[in-house]
Every structure is written in C-alpha cells, then in structure tokens.
Amino acid sequence: MNIVLMCCAILITVVFVFLSLEAIDTLKQIKKTAAEAEKLAINANERLTDIEPAFKTVNTVTNGVISGWGKLITLITSFFGK
C-alpha cells in the first residue's frame, strides 16, 4: 500500500511541477503581449491626435451637407403641403 501512495505522491509532484512551468511560460507570454498592446495603443493615440483636425473638417462638411439637404427637403415639403 505504501508503494501505491508513494507512486501517487511522485506522480502528483511531477504533474504539479509541469503545470507550474507551463503557468510561468504562459504568464511570460501574457506580459509580453500586454507590453506590445500598450505600445500599439500609444502609437494609435498619437496617430489619432495627428488626424483629429481632419475629423473636425469632415464633421463640418457633413453637417453642412446634411443641413443643406434638410433645408431642401423642408422647402419641397412646404410646396406639397400647401
């Protein structure tokens, strides 16, 4: 009976060591991925800041076009509404 318990203890120890090593490798990879994601986010933030004036210009033009269409539709519906 002691041999069986000793074999089980050895097997459990080996499995625990293997799982610990895999957990360490996984945590290292997560750390590396998080660092790369942080670099990507910083780079994206800088690029978005650079093109922010373009977004404002597009927004202004879009609002102007929508406003023009709105006025035209209001004018047309006022003719048919009378």
mmCIF file of C-alpha atoms in Angstrom:
data_model
loop_
_atom_site.group_PDB
_atom_site.id
_atom_site.type_symbol
_atom_site.label_atom_id
_atom_site.label_comp_id
_atom_site.label_asym_id
_atom_site.label_seq_id
_atom_site.Cartn_x
_atom_site.Cartn_y
_atom_site.Cartn_z
ATOM 1 C CA MET A 1 0.000 0.000 0.000
ATOM 2 C CA ASN A 2 2.892 2.340 0.762
ATOM 3 C CA ILE A 3 4.276 1.845 -2.743
ATOM 4 C CA VAL A 4 0.974 2.902 -4.289
ATOM 5 C CA LEU A 5 0.804 6.043 -2.133
ATOM 6 C CA MET A 6 4.430 6.871 -2.899
ATOM 7 C CA CYS A 7 3.828 6.481 -6.652
ATOM 8 C CA CYS A 8 0.762 8.707 -6.414
ATOM 9 C CA ALA A 9 2.722 11.346 -4.483
ATOM 10 C CA ILE A 10 5.533 11.273 -7.050
ATOM 11 C CA LEU A 11 3.051 11.492 -9.916
ATOM 12 C CA ILE A 12 1.223 14.406 -8.295
ATOM 13 C CA THR A 13 4.559 16.189 -7.695
ATOM 14 C CA VAL A 14 5.643 15.717 -11.314
ATOM 15 C CA VAL A 15 2.295 16.997 -12.605
ATOM 16 C CA PHE A 16 2.455 19.985 -10.250
ATOM 17 C CA VAL A 17 5.977 20.885 -11.441
ATOM 18 C CA PHE A 18 4.925 20.551 -15.086
ATOM 19 C CA LEU A 19 1.848 22.728 -14.565
ATOM 20 C CA SER A 20 3.915 25.316 -12.701
ATOM 21 C CA LEU A 21 6.393 25.538 -15.572
ATOM 22 C CA GLU A 22 3.560 25.916 -18.083
ATOM 23 C CA ALA A 23 1.953 28.617 -15.927
ATOM 24 C CA ILE A 24 5.255 30.524 -15.808
ATOM 25 C CA ASP A 25 5.593 30.343 -19.610
ATOM 26 C CA THR A 26 2.002 31.484 -20.045
ATOM 27 C CA LEU A 27 2.466 34.431 -17.674
ATOM 28 C CA LYS A 28 5.637 35.481 -19.531
ATOM 29 C CA GLN A 29 3.728 35.425 -22.817
ATOM 30 C CA ILE A 30 0.867 37.442 -21.294
ATOM 31 C CA LYS A 31 3.364 40.029 -20.040
ATOM 32 C CA LYS A 32 4.973 40.272 -23.493
ATOM 33 C CA THR A 33 1.573 40.598 -25.192
ATOM 34 C CA ALA A 34 0.447 43.286 -22.746
ATOM 35 C CA ALA A 35 3.609 45.307 -23.415
ATOM 36 C CA GLU A 36 3.047 45.073 -27.179
ATOM 37 C CA ALA A 37 -0.612 46.068 -26.783
ATOM 38 C CA GLU A 38 0.458 49.088 -24.733
ATOM 39 C CA LYS A 39 2.905 50.160 -27.459
ATOM 40 C CA LEU A 40 0.171 49.750 -30.058
ATOM 41 C CA ALA A 41 -2.282 51.824 -28.012
ATOM 42 C CA ILE A 42 0.238 54.633 -27.523
ATOM 43 C CA ASN A 43 1.044 54.639 -31.239
ATOM 44 C CA ALA A 44 -2.646 54.690 -32.157
ATOM 45 C CA ASN A 45 -3.298 57.549 -29.745
ATOM 46 C CA GLU A 46 -0.532 59.628 -31.346
ATOM 47 C CA ARG A 47 -1.876 58.953 -34.836
ATOM 48 C CA LEU A 48 -5.442 59.808 -33.839
ATOM 49 C CA THR A 49 -4.238 63.061 -32.321
ATOM 50 C CA ASP A 50 -2.471 63.885 -35.599
ATOM 51 C CA ILE A 51 -5.592 63.349 -37.723
ATOM 52 C CA GLU A 52 -8.074 64.995 -35.345
ATOM 53 C CA PRO A 53 -8.243 68.197 -37.480
ATOM 54 C CA ALA A 54 -9.243 66.072 -40.471
ATOM 55 C CA PHE A 55 -12.105 64.567 -38.464
ATOM 56 C CA LYS A 56 -13.287 68.049 -37.484
ATOM 57 C CA THR A 57 -13.212 69.160 -41.136
ATOM 58 C CA VAL A 58 -15.190 66.109 -42.259
ATOM 59 C CA ASN A 59 -17.701 66.724 -39.473
ATOM 60 C CA THR A 60 -18.143 70.349 -40.561
ATOM 61 C CA VAL A 61 -18.626 69.387 -44.210
ATOM 62 C CA THR A 62 -21.052 66.612 -43.275
ATOM 63 C CA ASN A 63 -23.109 68.929 -41.107
ATOM 64 C CA GLY A 64 -23.203 71.464 -43.944
ATOM 65 C CA VAL A 65 -24.392 68.868 -46.462
ATOM 66 C CA ILE A 66 -26.986 67.459 -44.083
ATOM 67 C CA SER A 67 -28.162 70.959 -43.255
ATOM 68 C CA GLY A 68 -28.444 71.771 -46.979
ATOM 69 C CA TRP A 69 -30.428 68.631 -47.686
ATOM 70 C CA GLY A 70 -32.630 69.328 -44.705
ATOM 71 C CA LYS A 71 -33.426 72.811 -45.966
ATOM 72 C CA LEU A 72 -34.120 71.468 -49.471
ATOM 73 C CA ILE A 73 -36.458 68.760 -48.177
ATOM 74 C CA THR A 74 -38.256 71.278 -45.957
ATOM 75 C CA LEU A 75 -38.696 73.590 -48.948
ATOM 76 C CA ILE A 76 -40.051 70.779 -51.160
ATOM 77 C CA THR A 77 -42.449 69.523 -48.492
ATOM 78 C CA SER A 78 -43.689 73.049 -47.871
ATOM 79 C CA PHE A 79 -44.705 73.291 -51.565
ATOM 80 C CA PHE A 80 -46.579 69.986 -51.451
ATOM 81 C CA GLY A 81 -48.059 70.698 -48.026
ATOM 82 C CA LYS A 82 -49.941 73.784 -49.204
#
